[in-house]
Amino acid sequence: MSSNETTPVRSVDRVVIRFAGDSGDGMQLTGDRFTSDTAGLGNDLATLPNFPAEIRAPQGTLLGVSSFQLHFANFDVLTPGDSPDVLVAMNPAALKANLDDLPRGAMILVNSDEFTTRNLAKVGYTSDPLHDGSLETYRVLPVPLTSITVEALAEFGLTRKEKSRAKNMFALGLLSWMYSRNVDGTKKFLASKFGHTPELLAANLTALEAGWNYGETTEAFDVQYVVDAAPMPPGQYRNITGNVATAYGLVAAAHRAGLPLVLGSYPITPASDILHTLSGLKRYGVTTLQAEDEIAGAGIALGASFGGALGVTTTSGPGLALKSETIGLAVSTELPLVIVDVQRGGPSTGLPTKTEQSDLLQALHGRNGDSPVAVVAASSPTDCFDAAYEATRLAVTYRHPVILLTDGYLANGSEPWHLPDLSSLPTITPNFATGPNATDEQGTPVFHPFARDPHTLARPWAIPGTPGLEHRIGGIEKADGDGSISYDPLNHERMTRLRCAKVAGMAKDIPPLHVDDPTNDADLLVIGWGSTYGPITAAVRNLRRDGLAIAQAHFRHLSPFPANTGEVLRRYRRVVLPEMNTGQLALILRGTYLVDIHSITQVRGLPFVPGQMREILEGQIADLLGSAALRTARQEA
């Protein structure tokens, strides 16, 4: 496909597009394909899929609207964008559900065929917004997507309903023309998806080409846009979601450690794609078992660790609660275990397809007794790879459970990933026990399962069946050293404090908290954890362009905290912490370091956006320094 040479081409730095329609309109597929084609052109990008929890909500209703937002640019992209420049609305429900997010002047491409009296009434429209003047501040482009698609497929022996389903490919072709996207990758995808049904393949390809040709021939689109590639370090890239990156990070870590990976998991939104991805990697030493429930999934993983494998279990908040007893057992037995919690809105079933950061306190303290675990948080979809690798490294090195926190925003979002050189990743050494490590009263060599490494306090990892290393472990308290069952009060206190000291000791094995403070004279420090990294960093970048001094730090390790955390927090006059919960990390930091934390919270099932974050931080600076100082800084900039 080539562009129409008579159509003017305008170069732009960035674009935010949102595809929206009924949950059966294929908006997630459309957005994913546009994203893949965009990544292939070298743009940096970030995505935000947003879909209902119901498998099939009533057609044409607000509850059934599914959307996919993509921000692509010729520079470093940190978030899916504040608001869409373009909304593709496949029906009145999609228009109404997303209209409030659009800035004035935005383009709205609507499927005018769906704006019937019946469909308008379903969502409360008393008049047709395409004709009543209510959209006059937007650039509205009504296109009869359904009827044009059906007409384009007239020669195919398909029903009208089957033909109309290809309207998302028509829309994809049209948007691909409008933004100068190459659709060869989508053609290959369609060939792999529909190769076994040649007529469906041909129909979808025809709809895709019809959309492209419509853009070239219609007079409604008087300009094409082009977004140049973003400058990126040389290397091989691929587009990747957070869940897939998590799966690859776990496999890479297991490979570097020389361990088979065993996943015990029960499907749960939004974590299931980790199970799906790992189930296709058997050739890389991965075994996946879909358990009958969350408890069984955790038990499978811990049993695998006992047997000398890397045991992993994946879940979301409700499942983490069910796994808590087994995680406590892993603390007691001191075996490596990686628990991935892809957080979603709660409580209980809550908002299964929406994002939140509200499992932090559960991850830190959601077990009976003093049961400390290490907690690591990923900050972006691609960072899920590194965070999963780090969680595995700590679990194996310290013989202890580690919880990896991601969330629905990271799990389903995607961005270009620079493929790492696996040989450069940190070495992970299991150091399995091979022989006796103590002597009895008669001087005979024996094996003590709870003898400890003096540096890590980790106990030996002895694979069952190794001659001479027979030992007893379990949930009942064991004596320090020889591992015999013990109800001695002093021994229990010693073991409890040793387990706590082991987790605390990880602080010497993790990087210090990095502070980004270019001027070294900022009064305000904004800190964050997890997926707030993107909107915080984008807001900080914009404020610095306005001449405002602001420092930033982001936590990867939440248990233990980096050793310099207290020093960093006390260095600034004001510390601001945005979280997608009611202030959980702020509570922990206040209690741990006795530093006032200005907590900014949001629990809407949606991530912060940069514009919103900028207003928050700008207000904090004005409150701290005064409005006059704020104006002076801007004038000097």
XYZ file of C-alpha atoms in Angstrom, residues 88-489:
402
model
C -12.583 6.021 17.154
C -16.124 5.362 18.432
C -17.881 2.335 17.005
C -21.290 3.149 18.528
C -23.114 5.756 20.669
C -22.108 4.003 23.901
C -18.424 4.303 22.993
C -18.875 7.998 22.227
C -20.719 8.766 25.448
C -18.363 6.731 27.661
C -15.269 8.513 26.353
C -16.403 12.003 25.367
C -15.521 13.610 28.697
C -11.881 12.553 28.232
C -11.478 14.441 24.954
C -9.958 17.915 24.703
C -11.743 20.471 22.568
C -10.687 20.159 18.954
C -10.036 16.436 19.134
C -10.943 14.289 16.149
C -13.887 11.902 16.598
C -14.210 9.196 13.970
C -17.617 7.538 14.463
C -19.347 4.594 12.892
C -22.450 6.505 11.815
C -24.300 3.284 10.918
C -24.696 2.528 14.623
C -26.305 5.867 15.527
C -29.841 4.527 15.252
C -32.774 5.648 17.385
C -32.648 2.369 19.308
C -28.904 2.522 20.003
C -29.082 6.186 21.017
C -31.884 5.423 23.478
C -29.854 2.607 25.074
C -27.343 5.115 26.435
C -29.729 7.967 27.187
C -29.317 10.174 24.110
C -32.585 11.995 23.367
C -31.201 13.379 20.119
C -28.486 12.355 17.706
C -25.215 14.039 18.789
C -23.946 13.809 15.208
C -26.598 16.297 14.140
C -27.763 18.268 17.190
C -24.716 20.538 17.472
C -23.482 19.136 20.781
C -20.170 18.076 19.188
C -19.435 21.305 17.371
C -16.227 21.933 19.337
C -14.758 18.678 18.016
C -13.744 17.595 14.545
C -16.362 14.912 13.889
C -15.904 12.517 10.952
C -18.958 10.271 10.507
C -18.082 7.199 8.462
C -20.588 4.386 7.803
C -18.029 1.750 8.734
C -20.453 -1.172 8.881
C -22.199 -0.627 5.545
C -18.976 0.185 3.675
C -17.350 -2.966 5.060
C -20.345 -5.101 4.088
C -20.301 -3.587 0.592
C -16.559 -4.190 0.250
C -17.127 -7.858 1.081
C -20.133 -8.299 -1.228
C -18.432 -11.013 -3.270
C -17.725 -13.216 -0.241
C -20.145 -15.993 0.674
C -20.550 -14.739 4.229
C -23.620 -13.578 6.099
C -24.126 -9.870 6.662
C -23.298 -10.368 10.350
C -20.030 -12.120 9.478
C -19.106 -9.361 7.045
C -19.892 -6.616 9.547
C -17.486 -8.160 12.052
C -14.613 -7.098 9.807
C -15.414 -3.405 10.348
C -12.617 -3.209 12.917
C -10.158 -4.168 10.152
C -11.647 -1.443 7.964
C -11.148 1.062 10.788
C -7.597 -0.203 11.292
C -6.816 0.239 7.612
C -8.238 3.767 7.636
C -6.277 4.826 10.736
C -3.146 3.166 9.349
C -3.454 5.295 6.208
C -4.143 8.424 8.222
C -0.970 7.976 10.316
C 1.230 6.422 7.612
C 1.467 3.028 9.299
C 2.713 -0.020 7.427
C 0.200 -2.892 7.748
C 2.413 -5.747 6.546
C 2.697 -7.020 10.103
C -1.088 -7.105 10.443
C -1.374 -9.020 7.191
C 1.017 -11.659 8.529
C -0.939 -11.763 11.791
C -4.212 -12.304 9.920
C -2.622 -15.051 7.853
C -1.577 -16.897 10.997
C -4.951 -16.343 12.688
C -7.255 -17.221 9.794
C -4.981 -19.348 7.637
C -7.165 -22.415 8.251
C -10.249 -20.562 6.940
C -9.208 -18.976 3.645
C -12.477 -17.092 3.111
C -12.282 -15.350 6.502
C -8.644 -14.505 5.848
C -9.459 -13.001 2.472
C -12.407 -11.065 3.915
C -10.339 -9.496 6.681
C -7.513 -8.611 4.312
C -10.022 -7.065 1.926
C -11.591 -5.012 4.742
C -8.135 -3.829 5.842
C -7.254 -2.728 2.305
C -10.692 -1.142 1.824
C -10.120 1.021 4.894
C -6.729 2.122 3.592
C -8.161 2.888 0.146
C -11.074 4.795 1.662
C -8.621 7.125 3.362
C -6.835 7.736 0.068
C -9.955 8.386 -2.000
C -12.445 10.165 0.246
C -12.383 13.936 0.507
C -13.212 13.821 4.235
C -9.528 13.340 5.119
C -7.555 16.241 3.758
C -4.248 15.432 5.416
C -2.065 12.477 6.358
C 0.165 12.476 9.406
C 3.611 11.053 9.980
C 5.397 10.500 13.297
C 9.120 9.904 12.891
C 10.971 7.181 14.726
C 12.167 7.923 18.248
C 15.910 7.960 18.989
C 16.703 4.747 20.842
C 19.894 2.877 21.728
C 20.889 0.431 18.991
C 19.814 -3.132 19.446
C 16.953 -5.529 18.898
C 13.501 -4.477 20.107
C 10.083 -6.047 20.389
C 6.777 -4.802 21.694
C 5.913 -6.494 24.970
C 3.244 -6.402 27.666
C 4.023 -6.467 31.364
C 2.670 -9.984 31.862
C 4.786 -11.406 29.045
C 7.842 -9.519 30.332
C 7.224 -10.989 33.796
C 7.101 -14.490 32.344
C 10.313 -13.968 30.391
C 12.070 -12.511 33.437
C 11.204 -15.596 35.464
C 12.445 -17.931 32.728
C 15.675 -15.954 32.260
C 16.355 -16.045 36.001
C 15.695 -19.774 36.217
C 18.003 -20.332 33.262
C 20.799 -18.271 34.814
C 20.368 -20.188 38.076
C 20.406 -23.534 36.283
C 16.997 -24.423 37.729
C 13.857 -25.833 36.169
C 10.914 -23.475 36.591
C 7.668 -24.872 37.974
C 4.572 -22.652 37.926
C 1.592 -23.589 40.062
C -1.213 -21.232 39.178
C -4.949 -20.728 39.101
C -6.327 -18.427 36.365
C -7.290 -14.978 37.616
C -7.629 -11.581 35.943
C -5.302 -9.775 35.274
C -2.538 -12.347 35.918
C -3.636 -15.192 33.650
C -1.444 -14.191 30.704
C 1.654 -15.095 32.730
C 0.324 -18.648 32.974
C -0.572 -18.633 29.264
C 2.896 -17.414 28.275
C 4.822 -19.817 30.481
C 2.707 -22.757 29.314
C 4.179 -22.262 25.840
C 7.798 -22.393 27.041
C 8.163 -26.073 27.927
C 11.242 -26.372 25.726
C 13.024 -23.966 28.077
C 12.655 -26.128 31.159
C 9.296 -24.689 32.226
C 6.553 -26.815 33.754
C 3.131 -25.257 34.268
C 0.331 -26.759 36.305
C -3.103 -25.134 36.273
C -4.320 -25.934 39.759
C -7.890 -26.391 40.983
C -7.615 -23.333 43.215
C -5.238 -20.668 44.496
C -4.185 -22.663 47.550
C -3.198 -25.659 45.441
C -1.238 -23.416 43.073
C 0.882 -22.097 45.928
C 1.351 -25.607 47.331
C 2.557 -26.895 43.967
C 5.095 -24.083 43.718
C 6.419 -24.561 47.254
C 6.649 -28.314 46.732
C 8.649 -27.703 43.579
C 11.058 -25.483 45.515
C 11.457 -28.215 48.132
C 12.368 -30.543 45.257
C 15.084 -28.245 43.930
C 13.214 -26.215 41.299
C 12.318 -22.550 41.119
C 8.757 -22.539 42.445
C 6.547 -19.716 41.171
C 2.881 -18.920 41.692
C 0.948 -16.077 40.038
C -2.255 -14.393 41.139
C -4.056 -11.157 41.923
C -5.214 -9.699 45.256
C -7.991 -12.198 46.125
C -5.684 -15.111 45.313
C -2.849 -13.653 47.373
C -5.148 -13.778 50.388
C -5.832 -17.474 49.771
C -2.125 -18.232 49.357
C -1.177 -16.560 52.641
C -0.884 -19.754 54.713
C 1.390 -21.407 52.156
C 3.513 -18.252 51.924
C 3.814 -18.424 55.730
C 4.900 -22.037 55.342
C 7.585 -20.894 52.887
C 8.781 -18.373 55.496
C 8.942 -21.141 58.108
C 10.640 -23.711 55.874
C 12.933 -21.012 54.445
C 12.615 -22.120 50.851
C 12.799 -19.917 47.750
C 9.379 -19.040 46.372
C 8.338 -16.284 43.960
C 4.775 -14.996 44.255
C 3.613 -12.636 41.501
C 0.665 -10.443 42.486
C -0.821 -8.520 39.557
C -2.881 -6.061 41.562
C -6.440 -5.056 40.713
C -9.179 -3.059 42.377
C -10.740 -4.544 45.511
C -11.914 -5.512 48.028
C -13.036 -9.071 47.333
C -13.782 -9.488 43.612
C -13.768 -5.704 43.307
C -12.800 -4.399 39.875
C -11.244 -7.406 38.112
C -10.158 -5.560 34.968
C -9.102 -2.277 36.603
C -5.776 -1.313 38.138
C -4.843 -0.449 41.719
C -1.877 -0.526 44.144
C -3.856 -1.616 47.157
C -2.186 -4.956 47.967
C 0.971 -3.491 49.500
C -0.050 -3.945 53.133
C -1.304 -7.446 52.360
C 2.022 -8.296 50.713
C 3.994 -6.937 53.659
C 1.890 -8.212 56.549
C -0.881 -10.491 55.268
C 0.149 -13.645 57.159
C -0.204 -14.920 60.698
C 2.706 -14.491 63.059
C 5.833 -12.529 62.263
C 6.254 -13.709 58.682
C 8.455 -11.201 56.839
C 8.884 -11.543 53.098
C 10.796 -9.506 50.552
C 8.660 -7.328 48.276
C 9.735 -6.019 44.870
C 7.660 -3.751 42.606
C 7.882 -3.241 38.835
C 7.554 0.279 37.445
C 6.742 -0.221 33.739
C 5.716 -3.044 31.384
C 9.316 -3.670 30.302
C 10.595 -3.288 33.872
C 8.489 -6.334 34.760
C 11.296 -8.412 33.218
C 13.974 -6.910 35.467
C 11.750 -6.957 38.548
C 10.904 -10.635 38.025
C 14.593 -11.411 37.609
C 15.414 -9.508 40.790
C 12.646 -11.240 42.764
C 14.050 -14.603 41.697
C 17.614 -13.611 42.586
C 16.620 -12.628 46.109
C 14.439 -15.713 46.601
C 17.150 -18.152 45.534
C 20.059 -16.366 47.226
C 18.313 -15.904 50.572
C 16.107 -19.046 50.559
C 13.009 -16.991 51.193
C 9.680 -16.099 49.592
C 9.612 -12.906 47.551
C 6.435 -11.166 46.390
C 6.590 -9.331 43.071
C 3.970 -6.591 42.759
C 2.797 -5.470 39.341
C -0.719 -4.273 38.484
C -3.345 -4.386 35.764
C -2.017 -1.234 34.106
C 1.467 -2.736 33.724
C 0.230 -6.245 32.977
C -1.893 -5.308 29.981
C 0.022 -2.220 28.845
C 2.848 -2.526 26.358
C 5.947 -0.680 25.201
C 9.077 -1.380 23.118
C 11.544 -3.616 24.932
C 15.267 -3.553 24.248
C 16.190 -7.232 24.383
C 18.897 -7.720 27.029
C 22.138 -9.605 26.684
C 21.396 -12.575 28.927
C 25.082 -13.084 29.674
C 25.171 -9.637 31.285
C 22.418 -10.412 33.794
C 23.483 -10.988 37.424
C 24.539 -14.521 38.248
C 22.153 -16.511 40.435
C 23.774 -19.422 42.241
C 21.585 -21.944 44.117
C 24.547 -23.538 45.943
C 22.729 -26.759 46.750
C 23.959 -28.603 49.811
C 26.154 -31.537 48.848
C 27.274 -33.011 52.163
C 27.346 -32.685 55.956
C 27.779 -29.207 57.426
C 28.130 -29.952 61.167
C 29.261 -32.623 63.627
C 27.380 -34.293 66.466
C 28.611 -34.692 70.038
C 30.706 -37.664 68.997
C 32.350 -35.713 66.190
C 30.473 -37.528 63.460
C 29.648 -35.395 60.387
C 25.916 -34.617 60.202
C 23.618 -32.380 58.208
C 21.897 -29.471 59.942
C 19.110 -28.100 57.711
C 18.964 -24.786 59.586
C 22.674 -24.009 59.746
C 23.096 -20.550 58.250
C 25.317 -18.785 55.785
C 27.040 -16.076 57.851
C 26.527 -13.436 55.143
C 22.948 -14.079 54.017
C 21.571 -16.086 56.981
C 20.179 -18.460 54.338
C 19.828 -22.075 55.335
C 21.150 -24.913 53.108
C 18.997 -25.976 50.145
C 19.135 -29.761 50.159
C 17.410 -31.654 47.356
C 15.450 -34.648 48.681
C 17.171 -37.923 47.876
C 20.692 -36.580 48.267
C 22.533 -39.222 50.355
C 23.248 -38.125 53.897
C 21.115 -34.983 53.728
C 17.896 -36.375 55.157
C 16.162 -33.636 57.127
C 12.834 -32.491 58.496
C 11.064 -29.271 57.567
C 7.472 -28.100 57.969
C 5.229 -25.517 59.519
C 5.902 -26.364 63.136
C 8.764 -24.361 64.629
C 12.175 -25.973 64.287
C 15.268 -25.725 66.446
C 17.943 -23.447 65.104
C 20.630 -25.570 63.487
C 19.571 -29.209 63.675
C 15.933 -28.588 62.677
C 14.267 -30.744 65.316
C 10.752 -29.732 66.378
C 11.000 -27.193 69.170
C 8.516 -25.462 71.468
C 11.272 -23.762 73.429
C 10.319 -20.057 73.886
